[in-house]
Short mmCIF file of C-alpha atoms in Angstrom, two decimals:
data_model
loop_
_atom_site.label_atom_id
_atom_site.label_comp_id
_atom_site.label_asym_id
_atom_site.label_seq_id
_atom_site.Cartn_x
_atom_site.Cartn_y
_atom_site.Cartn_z
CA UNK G 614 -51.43 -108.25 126.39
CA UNK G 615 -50.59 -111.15 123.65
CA UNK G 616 -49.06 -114.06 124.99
CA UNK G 617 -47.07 -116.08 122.80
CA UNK G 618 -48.41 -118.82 121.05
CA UNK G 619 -47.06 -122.12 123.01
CA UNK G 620 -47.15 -124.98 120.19
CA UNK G 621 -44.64 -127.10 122.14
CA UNK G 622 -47.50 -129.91 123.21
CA UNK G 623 -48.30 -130.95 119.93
CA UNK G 624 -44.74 -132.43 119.80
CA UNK G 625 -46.64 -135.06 122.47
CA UNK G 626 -48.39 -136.35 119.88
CA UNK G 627 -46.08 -136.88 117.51
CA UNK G 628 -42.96 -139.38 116.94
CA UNK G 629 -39.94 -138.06 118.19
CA UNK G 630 -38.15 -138.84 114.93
CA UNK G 631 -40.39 -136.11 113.49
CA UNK G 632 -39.14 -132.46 114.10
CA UNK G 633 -41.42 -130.22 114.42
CA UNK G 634 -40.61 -126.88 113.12
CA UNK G 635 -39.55 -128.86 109.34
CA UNK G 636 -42.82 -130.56 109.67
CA UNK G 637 -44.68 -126.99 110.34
CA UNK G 638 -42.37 -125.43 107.62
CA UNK G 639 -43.07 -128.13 104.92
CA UNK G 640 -46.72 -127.89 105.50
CA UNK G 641 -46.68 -123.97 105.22
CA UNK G 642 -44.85 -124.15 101.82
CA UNK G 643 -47.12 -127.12 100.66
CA UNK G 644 -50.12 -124.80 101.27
CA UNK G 645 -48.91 -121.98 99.32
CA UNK G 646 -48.08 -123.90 96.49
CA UNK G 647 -50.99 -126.07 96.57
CA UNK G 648 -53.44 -122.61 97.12
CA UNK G 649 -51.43 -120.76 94.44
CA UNK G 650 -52.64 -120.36 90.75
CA UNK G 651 -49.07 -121.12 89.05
CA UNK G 652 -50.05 -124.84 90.65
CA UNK G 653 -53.57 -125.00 89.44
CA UNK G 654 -52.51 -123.99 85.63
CA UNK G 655 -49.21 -126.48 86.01
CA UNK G 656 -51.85 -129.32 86.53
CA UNK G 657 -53.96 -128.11 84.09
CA UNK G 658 -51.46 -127.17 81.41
CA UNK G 659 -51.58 -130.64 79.86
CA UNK G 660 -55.43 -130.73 78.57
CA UNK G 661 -53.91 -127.62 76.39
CA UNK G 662 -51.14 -128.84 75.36
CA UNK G 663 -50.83 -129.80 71.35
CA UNK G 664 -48.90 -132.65 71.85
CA UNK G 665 -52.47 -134.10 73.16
CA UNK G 666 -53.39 -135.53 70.52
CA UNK G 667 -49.87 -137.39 69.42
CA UNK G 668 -50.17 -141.14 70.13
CA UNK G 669 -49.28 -141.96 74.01
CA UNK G 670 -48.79 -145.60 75.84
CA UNK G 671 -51.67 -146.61 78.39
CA UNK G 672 -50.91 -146.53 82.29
CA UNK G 673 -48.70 -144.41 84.10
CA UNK G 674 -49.65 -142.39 87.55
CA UNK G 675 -50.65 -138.99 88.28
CA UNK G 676 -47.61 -138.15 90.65
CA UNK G 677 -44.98 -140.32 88.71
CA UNK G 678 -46.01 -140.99 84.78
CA UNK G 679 -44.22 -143.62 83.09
CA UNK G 680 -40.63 -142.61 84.80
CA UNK G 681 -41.16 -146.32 86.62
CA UNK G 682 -41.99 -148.32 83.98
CA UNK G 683 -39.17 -146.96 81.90
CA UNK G 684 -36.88 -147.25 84.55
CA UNK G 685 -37.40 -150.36 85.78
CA UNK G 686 -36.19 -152.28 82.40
CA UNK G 687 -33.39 -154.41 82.32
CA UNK G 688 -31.96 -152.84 79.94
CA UNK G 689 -31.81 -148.78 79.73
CA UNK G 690 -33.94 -147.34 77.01
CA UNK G 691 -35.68 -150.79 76.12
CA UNK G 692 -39.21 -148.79 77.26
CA UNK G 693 -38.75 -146.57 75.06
CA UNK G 694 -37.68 -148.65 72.28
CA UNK G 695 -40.70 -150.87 72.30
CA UNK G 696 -43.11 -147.50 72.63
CA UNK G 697 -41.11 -146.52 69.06
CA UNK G 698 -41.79 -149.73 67.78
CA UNK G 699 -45.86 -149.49 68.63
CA UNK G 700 -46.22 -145.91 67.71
CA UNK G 701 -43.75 -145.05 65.35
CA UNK G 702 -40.98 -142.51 65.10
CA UNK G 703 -42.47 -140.07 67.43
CA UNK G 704 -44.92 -140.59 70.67
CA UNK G 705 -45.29 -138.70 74.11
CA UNK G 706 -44.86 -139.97 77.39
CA UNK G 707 -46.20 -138.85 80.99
CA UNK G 708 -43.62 -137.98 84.17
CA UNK G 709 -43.90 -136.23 86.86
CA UNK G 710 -47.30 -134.25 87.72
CA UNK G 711 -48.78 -135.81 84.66
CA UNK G 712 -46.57 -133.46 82.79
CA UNK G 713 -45.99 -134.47 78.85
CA UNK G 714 -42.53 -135.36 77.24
CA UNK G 715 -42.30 -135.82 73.25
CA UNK G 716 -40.02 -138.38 72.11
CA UNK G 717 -38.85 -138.66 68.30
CA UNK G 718 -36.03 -140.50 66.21
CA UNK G 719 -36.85 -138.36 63.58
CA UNK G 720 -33.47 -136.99 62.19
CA UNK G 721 -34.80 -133.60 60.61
CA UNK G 722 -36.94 -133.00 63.90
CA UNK G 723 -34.04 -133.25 66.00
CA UNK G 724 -31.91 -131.12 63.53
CA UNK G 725 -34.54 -128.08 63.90
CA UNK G 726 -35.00 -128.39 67.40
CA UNK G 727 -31.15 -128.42 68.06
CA UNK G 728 -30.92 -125.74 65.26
CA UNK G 729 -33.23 -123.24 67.39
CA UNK G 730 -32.38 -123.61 71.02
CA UNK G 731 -34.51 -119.88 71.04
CA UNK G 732 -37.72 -121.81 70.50
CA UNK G 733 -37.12 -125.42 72.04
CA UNK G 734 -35.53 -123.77 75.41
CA UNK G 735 -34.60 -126.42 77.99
CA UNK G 736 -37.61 -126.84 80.70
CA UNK G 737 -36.90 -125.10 84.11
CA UNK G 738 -36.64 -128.35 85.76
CA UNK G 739 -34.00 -129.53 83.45
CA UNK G 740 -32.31 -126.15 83.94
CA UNK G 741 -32.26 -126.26 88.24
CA UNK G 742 -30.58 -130.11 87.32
CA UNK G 743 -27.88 -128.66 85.83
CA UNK G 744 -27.39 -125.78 87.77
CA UNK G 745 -26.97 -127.94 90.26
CA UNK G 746 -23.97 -129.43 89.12
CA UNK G 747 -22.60 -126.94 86.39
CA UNK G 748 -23.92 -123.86 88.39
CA UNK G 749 -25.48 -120.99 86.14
CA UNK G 750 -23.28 -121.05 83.16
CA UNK G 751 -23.64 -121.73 79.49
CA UNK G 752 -25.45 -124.79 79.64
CA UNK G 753 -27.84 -123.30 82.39
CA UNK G 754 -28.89 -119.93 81.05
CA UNK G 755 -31.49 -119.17 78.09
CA UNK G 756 -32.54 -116.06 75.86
CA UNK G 757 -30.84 -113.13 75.29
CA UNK G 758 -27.81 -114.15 78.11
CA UNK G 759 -27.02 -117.61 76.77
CA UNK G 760 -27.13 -115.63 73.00
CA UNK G 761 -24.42 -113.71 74.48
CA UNK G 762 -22.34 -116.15 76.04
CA UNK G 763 -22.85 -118.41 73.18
CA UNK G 764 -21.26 -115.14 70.51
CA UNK G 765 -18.41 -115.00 72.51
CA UNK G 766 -17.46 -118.43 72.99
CA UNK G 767 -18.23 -119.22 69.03
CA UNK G 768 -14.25 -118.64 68.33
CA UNK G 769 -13.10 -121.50 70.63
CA UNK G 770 -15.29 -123.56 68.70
CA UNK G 771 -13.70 -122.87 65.58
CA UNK G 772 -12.48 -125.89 63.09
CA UNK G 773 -8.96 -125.03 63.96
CA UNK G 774 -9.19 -125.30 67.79
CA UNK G 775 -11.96 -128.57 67.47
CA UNK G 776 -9.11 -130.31 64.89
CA UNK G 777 -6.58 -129.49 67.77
CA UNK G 778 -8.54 -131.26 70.32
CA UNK G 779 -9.36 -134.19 68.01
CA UNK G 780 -6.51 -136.35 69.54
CA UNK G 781 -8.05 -136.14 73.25
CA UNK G 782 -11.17 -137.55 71.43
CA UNK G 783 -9.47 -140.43 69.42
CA UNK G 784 -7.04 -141.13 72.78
CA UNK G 785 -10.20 -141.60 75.28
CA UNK G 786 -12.33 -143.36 72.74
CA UNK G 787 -9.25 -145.90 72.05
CA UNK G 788 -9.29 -146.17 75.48
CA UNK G 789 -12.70 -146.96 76.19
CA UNK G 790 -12.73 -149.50 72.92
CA UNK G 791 -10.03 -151.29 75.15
CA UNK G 792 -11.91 -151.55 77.86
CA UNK G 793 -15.05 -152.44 76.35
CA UNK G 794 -12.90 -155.20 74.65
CA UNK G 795 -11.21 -156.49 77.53
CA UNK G 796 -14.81 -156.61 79.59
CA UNK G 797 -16.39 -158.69 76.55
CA UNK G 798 -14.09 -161.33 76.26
CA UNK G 799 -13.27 -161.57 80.59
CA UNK G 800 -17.14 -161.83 81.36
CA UNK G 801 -18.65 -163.95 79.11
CA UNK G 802 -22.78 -164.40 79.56
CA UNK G 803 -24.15 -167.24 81.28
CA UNK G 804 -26.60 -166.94 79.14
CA UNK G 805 -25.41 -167.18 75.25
CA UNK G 806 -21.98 -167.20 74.10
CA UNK G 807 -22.65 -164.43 71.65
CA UNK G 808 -23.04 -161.52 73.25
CA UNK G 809 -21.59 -160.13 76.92
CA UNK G 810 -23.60 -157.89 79.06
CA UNK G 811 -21.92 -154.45 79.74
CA UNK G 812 -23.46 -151.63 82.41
CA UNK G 813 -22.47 -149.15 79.91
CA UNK G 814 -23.64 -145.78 81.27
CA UNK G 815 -20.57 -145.73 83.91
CA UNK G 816 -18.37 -146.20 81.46
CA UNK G 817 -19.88 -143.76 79.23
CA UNK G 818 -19.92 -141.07 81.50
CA UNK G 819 -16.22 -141.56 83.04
CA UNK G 820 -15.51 -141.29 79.45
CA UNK G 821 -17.16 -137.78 78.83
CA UNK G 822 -15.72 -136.82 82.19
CA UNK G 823 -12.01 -137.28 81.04
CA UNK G 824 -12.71 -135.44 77.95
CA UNK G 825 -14.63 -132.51 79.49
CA UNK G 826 -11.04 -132.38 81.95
CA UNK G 827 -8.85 -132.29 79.26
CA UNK G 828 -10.68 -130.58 76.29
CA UNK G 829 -12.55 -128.02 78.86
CA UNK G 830 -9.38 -127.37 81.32
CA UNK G 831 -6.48 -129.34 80.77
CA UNK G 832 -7.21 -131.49 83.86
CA UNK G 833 -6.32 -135.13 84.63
CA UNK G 834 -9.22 -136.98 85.75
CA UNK G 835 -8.70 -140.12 84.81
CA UNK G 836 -12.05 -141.52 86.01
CA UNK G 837 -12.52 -144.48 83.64
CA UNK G 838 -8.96 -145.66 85.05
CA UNK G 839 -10.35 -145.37 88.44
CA UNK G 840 -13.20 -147.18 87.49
CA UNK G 841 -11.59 -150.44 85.94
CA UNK G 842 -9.35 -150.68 88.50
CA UNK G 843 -12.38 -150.38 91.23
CA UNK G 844 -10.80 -147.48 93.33
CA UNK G 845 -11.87 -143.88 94.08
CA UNK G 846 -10.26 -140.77 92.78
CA UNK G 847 -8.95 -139.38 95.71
CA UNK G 848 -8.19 -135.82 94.15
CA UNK G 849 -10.40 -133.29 95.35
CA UNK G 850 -12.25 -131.87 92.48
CA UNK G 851 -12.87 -135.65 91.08
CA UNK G 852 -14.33 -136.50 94.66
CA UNK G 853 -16.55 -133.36 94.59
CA UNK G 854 -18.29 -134.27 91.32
CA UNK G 855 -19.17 -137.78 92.76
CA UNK G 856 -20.46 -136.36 95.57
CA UNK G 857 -22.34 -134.00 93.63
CA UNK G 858 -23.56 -136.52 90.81
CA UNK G 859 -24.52 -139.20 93.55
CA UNK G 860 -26.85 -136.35 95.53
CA UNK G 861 -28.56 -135.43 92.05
CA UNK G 862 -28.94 -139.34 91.00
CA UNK G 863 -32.19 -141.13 92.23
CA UNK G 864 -35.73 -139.66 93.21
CA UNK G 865 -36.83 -138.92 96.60
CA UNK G 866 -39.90 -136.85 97.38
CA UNK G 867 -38.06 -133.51 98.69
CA UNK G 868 -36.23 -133.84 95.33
CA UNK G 869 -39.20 -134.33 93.05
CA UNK G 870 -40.78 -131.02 94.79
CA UNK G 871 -37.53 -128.72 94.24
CA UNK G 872 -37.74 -129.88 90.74
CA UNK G 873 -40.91 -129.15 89.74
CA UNK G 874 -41.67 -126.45 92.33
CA UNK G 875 -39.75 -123.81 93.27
CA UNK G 876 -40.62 -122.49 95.95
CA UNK G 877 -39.64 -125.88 98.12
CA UNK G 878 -35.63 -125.10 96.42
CA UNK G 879 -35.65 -122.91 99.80
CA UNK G 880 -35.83 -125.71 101.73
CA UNK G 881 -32.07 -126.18 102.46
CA UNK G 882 -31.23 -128.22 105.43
CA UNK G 883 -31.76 -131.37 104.06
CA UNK G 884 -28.58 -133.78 103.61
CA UNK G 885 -28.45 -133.59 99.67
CA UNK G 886 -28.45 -129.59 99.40
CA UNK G 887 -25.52 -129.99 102.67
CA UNK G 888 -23.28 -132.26 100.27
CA UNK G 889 -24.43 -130.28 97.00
CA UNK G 890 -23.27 -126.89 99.01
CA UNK G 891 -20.28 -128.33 100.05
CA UNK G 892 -19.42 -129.79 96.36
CA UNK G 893 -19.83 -126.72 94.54
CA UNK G 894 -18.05 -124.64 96.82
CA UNK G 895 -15.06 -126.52 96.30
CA UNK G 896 -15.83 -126.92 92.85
CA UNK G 897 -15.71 -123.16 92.66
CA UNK G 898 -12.62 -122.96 94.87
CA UNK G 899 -10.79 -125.23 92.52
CA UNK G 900 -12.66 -123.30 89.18
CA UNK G 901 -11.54 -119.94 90.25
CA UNK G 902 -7.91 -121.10 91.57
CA UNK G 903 -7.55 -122.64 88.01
CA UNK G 904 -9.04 -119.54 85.85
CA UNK G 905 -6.15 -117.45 87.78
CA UNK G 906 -3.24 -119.41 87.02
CA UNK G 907 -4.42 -119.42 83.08
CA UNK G 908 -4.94 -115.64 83.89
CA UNK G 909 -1.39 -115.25 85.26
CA UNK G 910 0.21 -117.89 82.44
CA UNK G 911 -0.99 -116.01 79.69
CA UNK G 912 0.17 -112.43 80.79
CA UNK G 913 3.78 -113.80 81.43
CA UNK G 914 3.47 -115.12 77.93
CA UNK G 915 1.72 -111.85 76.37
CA UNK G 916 4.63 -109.64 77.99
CA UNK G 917 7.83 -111.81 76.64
CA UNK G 918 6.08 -111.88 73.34
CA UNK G 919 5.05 -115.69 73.60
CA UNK G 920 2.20 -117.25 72.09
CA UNK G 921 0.48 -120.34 74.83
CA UNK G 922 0.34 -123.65 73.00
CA UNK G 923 -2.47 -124.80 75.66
CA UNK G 924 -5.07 -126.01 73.34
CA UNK G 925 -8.24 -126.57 76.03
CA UNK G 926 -11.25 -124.14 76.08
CA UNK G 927 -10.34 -122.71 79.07
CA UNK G 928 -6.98 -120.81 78.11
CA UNK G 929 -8.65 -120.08 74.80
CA UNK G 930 -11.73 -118.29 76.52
CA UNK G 931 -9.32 -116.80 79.02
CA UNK G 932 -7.25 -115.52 76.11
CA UNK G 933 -10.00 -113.95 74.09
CA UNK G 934 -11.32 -112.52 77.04
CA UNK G 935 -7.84 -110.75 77.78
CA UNK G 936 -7.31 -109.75 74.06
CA UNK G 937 -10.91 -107.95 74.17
CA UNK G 938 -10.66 -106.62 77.57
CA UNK G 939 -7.37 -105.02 77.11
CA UNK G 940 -8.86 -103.47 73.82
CA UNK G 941 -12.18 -102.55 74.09
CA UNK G 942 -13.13 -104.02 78.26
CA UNK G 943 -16.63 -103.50 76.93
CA UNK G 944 -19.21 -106.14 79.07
CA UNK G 945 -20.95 -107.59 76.10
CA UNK G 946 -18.02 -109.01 74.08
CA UNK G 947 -16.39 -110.41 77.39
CA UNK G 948 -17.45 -113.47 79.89
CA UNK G 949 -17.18 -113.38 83.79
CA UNK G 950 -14.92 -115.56 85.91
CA UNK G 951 -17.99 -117.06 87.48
CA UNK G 952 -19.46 -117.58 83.65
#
């Protein structure tokens, strides 16, 4: 008769920080991986690639490229400045796996690239990023589905609806300018009088994220408030994207693997997928519980007659969808709650 397999000693021999079935599991889905031919052609795709023979800066690791070197700059994007300045308007750049990157400042290249997302798709690893904090919407999906999606939303991106939403635009940017103002003449540099140093990707992005509430959904986040005054947002869907955006920000090895491989994205009990689980589902929670009060607000007003003056995407999405639902309901002119 077979006797089972008693592994148990091993753990003897090892720390006891170390557990072992995660060890035994890692090192089972590192060996497939590592014996499978989608790995050997990923580490050999770059001697194929045409951007070999574009002009590249020295250095840079196997496992990491340049991603060190340009991040560890004072200033953000002064690596990639001075590679511009060497090699001209366009160059390539190693990260992870030895994997190439093209970068250009060339304004007609960028116009055709943005001009035919079809071609230039976003890489998968880009892609899982996002889904990670948008989940597998527009800005996630490619091909035929995000042709789809991208059809049906075209009318909410008309020149009417983007002049209506101009004055969220104008109001945050004034605000920002404010700021900015404010920061530049209360911190002046030790170093020169004429010029103040400003970290300006936080306020950047608590920018974007108060004009994604209000343009997207008509919600308050107030996030570049939040951050002059140096307090959290306690609301609930403001505290979920911080947790969300803090899991996704930095490198760690698990992290670097899920990107680039993904097979390891099974890998789940780690502390980052916990929070990223727990974000979206309230997220989600908080998406749907919106999407069915603009669902139940617009039938009240399409039954006395009323036209909504809500001007953000999501009524206007919700609207169309309700208009061609109630007229044709056919699958391909319509988008999902979940989309």
């Amino acid at each position: 008769m077979l006797q089972k397999f008693d592994i148990s000693w091993i753990q003897d021999y090892i720390p006891s920080s170390v557990n072992l079935k995660q060890t035994i599991l890692l090192g089972s889905l590192g060996f497939a991986v590592f014996s499978s031919g989608h790995f050997i052609w990923f580490l050999i795709k770059p001697l194929f690639s045409p951007m070999r023979s574009i002009k590249s800066p020295p250095g840079g690791s196997f496992v990491l490229g340049h991603m060190p070197i340009s991040r560890k700059v004072p200033t953000v994007g002064a690596w990639h400045r001075d590679q511009l300045r060497k090699y001209g308007h366009v160059f390539v750049y190693k990260v992870f796996f030895n994997q190439d990157r093209l970068c250009t400042t060339d304004p007609k290249a960028l116009q055709h690239v943005l001009n035919n997302s079809f071609i230039y798709q976003k890489p998968s690893e880009n892609r899982y990023i996002l889904s990670r904090l948008l989940g597998n919407g527009l800005l996630f999906v490619e091909g035929d589905v995000h042709k789809r999606q991208r059809r049906i939303m075209n009318p909410a991106f008309g020149t009417l609806h983007i002049r209506e939403m101009t004055e969220i635009f104008v109001t945050k940017s004034n605000e920002l300018r404010d700021v900015l103002k404010k920061l530049s003449t209360s911190n002046p540099s030790q170093e020169t009088a004429e010029w103040t140093p400003i970290e300006m990707l936080s306020h950047l992005s608590c920018t974007t994220l108060d004009i994604i509430g209000l343009a997207g959904f008509d919600y308050h986040f107030d996030s570049l408030d939040h951050l002059v005054r140096g307090d959290r947002d306690e609301s609930e869907l403001s505290f979920a994207f911080s947790q969300i955006l803090n899991a996704i920000g930095g490198f760690t090895l698990l992290g670097i693997l899920k990107m680039w491989f993904p097979i390891f994205r099974l890998i789940q009990f780690d502390r980052r997928s916990r929070i990223e689980r727990s974000s979206q589902k309230t997220i989600q929670t908080i998406g749907r519980k919106l999407v069915e009060e603009r669902k139940q607000m617009l039938k009240e007003d399409m039954e006395k007659g009323q036209v909504s003056k809500a001007k953000d995407l999501l009524t206007l999405l919700i609207r169309a969808n309700l208009v061609e639902g109630g007229t044709s309901g056919q699958r391909d002119k319509t988008l999902s709650d979940e989309e």
